[in-house]
Amino acid sequence: TNADTPADAQRAREFGAEGIGLCRTEHMFFEGDRIRAMREMILAESREAREKALEKLLPYQREDFIGIFKAMKGFPVTIRLIDPPLHEFVPHDDAQQSELAKVMGMPVAKVKARVAALHEANPMLGHRGCRLCVTYPEILDMQVRAIVEATIDCLRSNIKALPEIMIPLVGTHKELAYLRTQVEAMIAKVKEEEDYRPRLDIKIGTMIEVPRAAVTADEIAAAADFFSFGTNDLTQMTFGFSRDDVGTFLPEYVQKDLLPGDPFQSLDTPGVGQLVEIAVTKGRATKADIKLGICGEHGGDPASIRFFHTVGLDYVSCSPFRVPIARLAAAQAALRSASKK
C-alpha cells in the first residue's frame, strides 16, 4: 500500500496489504507545529539554523515511523525521502506571508524575498527529490536519523521493523551512489550513538521516474538494493503531459481516439511500459536479485497490474482502499500466467 501515517498503514493492513511501497515523508510536515518548523528551516540563512529547525521535526518523524512500523508488524516499509520542491511548504498570498513573518519574528520583505527566490517556472522538473538532498544534506540526515532511531526503538521493544529508504528522482548512477554513501554514514552514526550492535537490515534504493533512469538502469542498479517505479512522474515526463493540467485536452484526445484512455489511470504499455521493461531487464542484468515494484496510481489498476506481472515486478503498491482490487488483479494475473505454461 501507499501510506503516510500510522492510521493509513493500519487501514491498509485490514484490507490485506503486505507492506508499504510508498511512504511520502513530506506529508508528515504539513500540520501545526510541523509546518512552522519546516518553514523556519526554509527561511533559515545558514546550515546551522536549518539544522536547528530540523531538530524540531525529528521527533514527529520518529514517532510517525514507530507507529507505521507497529502497524506493519514486520512487513517492509519503503520510505521515500522528501520529494516536492520547497515552495510547496511556504505561503504565497500577502496575508499568510505577513502572518508567517510575525510568527518568525522577521520582516515581511524578507519572507517575500525568500518565497520569490524559491519560485520555479516548472517545479515538477526543478529543485526537488534527490536534488534537495544534494543541496540540503541536513534534510536527508534528519530523515534518515528518524528512520534509524525509530527502527532501533521498535527492535528493542521486540517489534520487527523493516524499513527501506527510497531516494526519489534519481537520473544518474553518480547521484544515487553519492547519496547512498551519505545515508549509510548516517545509519552507522546513529547505530554508534545508540550503542546498537546487531546488524540493521535497511535496504537503500531509488524511485525510477525519470526516463534517463530507466534507460541507464544497469548503471543505477549497481548502487541500488531496489527499484520502485513512480509511474505518475514517469508518465508525465515520457508524454510531456502535466497530470494537473491534462484535463483541458485529454477528454478530446480520447474522444477522437488519439489515445485509448487516460494514461494516468491505466499504464501506457507501448510507451511508458517499454521504459519499465527496459529498466527491469537492465536492472536485473546488473543485479539479478534486485527487488522491483511500482508505487504509482497504476498499482491499483487491473490492466496495468497484468502488465507489471508480465514484465516480472515483485509487487504493486496503491492507496489503501484499492488494495483489495490490486490483490485480486495480481491473483488473476498469476493464474493467467500459470495456465499458459
Steps between C-alpha positions, in 0.01 A plus 500: 500500500586868479466634854635813668364464855458224760121519448538450123738211560258329739208547259703351216593198713129440561451498123774238462810707417830320555724801539528865402638574155489878543510705818517867397687666785419856394133433582610491865610865484176686433330514842522759780843515662644285221433748221633783717827313554519416128451866407757604758745263330421639155539862614828430683811658354761252618541126531525535877164678513342243268626215719351672808160515331526141379564386859141607572371275220708198603276376787188527284656294221637244746164450672320468167744233387464310827121500454530384139745220589265381775207493259699308238616230746820405318389560142733724296447876508644698207559856620553765234719791605363850441384546141305824430672837445528722807264764360209265577560551873486882506201735467461701181234761586574826680289429809659164573848634429441783747381249760806281440731801539333582831536142628863482387584846634641628172412774251226420248736608222741224600226235482384630161855496366555141607169384353585680175842334493334157526277565197563271204346519153453123494543362854415143392829500311688716745657508845334197660562135585860391525607850391376634836708236681810603304460871573353466851667186641376586848145409390614152398695465825196585713272263311743208508566562869125486570468174306794332675407620849144378447628165372728449798224606742265241350757221490589560866128468579482167310310663213637393164571804282610464139560845346622559147634845414402628156681791335268667246553651154844351439616526139863389522707238677721769653203671668387178666849385595577840654181508708523132592837572661341777706210276606737220603715744698196624694381144569843416642509822704162440663586136575816619674314767699234249602764235578303257286724211393274260303489537123225724365337373182417830329485487121587813303348548157347748264185603322516455124298795372741677266530346151880523517496284812301232316738480202812503721355264762796263461731774633261620771436146625863476609416742785143381569350218706161562339314699235147632546342638186333836555277469195315826567809712429637251248179545301518879531859514380458244222193665346591856592155523664431679826275280710352813660408663167426207270125536553491796258569280197510131596122437476509615138803280429310199631181598317689530170683172564839669512556317828320186623443653842651706780866388529501612863222252581617198298863458399604587145667163437638574148687807626538538876471122539798449274711723724392288798592181314839642394575595861397155626721324245800726547466515879491122535790463255714689752341362817293184452336520843407869491152557645261665254162658563270782396341766718318728255124518461527219245568262790125478557395460136430136393617545138825660616551229761476234229781677314713535813464128566604421142822704523590342835442757774498362855215714634258783432407775747188719499275699732349303791147480357629358171698219667219237470465570126877483454521168687227351284659631178841364606347158572325496163823598322689220674232243412491618140879470479499153657230373261719589202791286618 
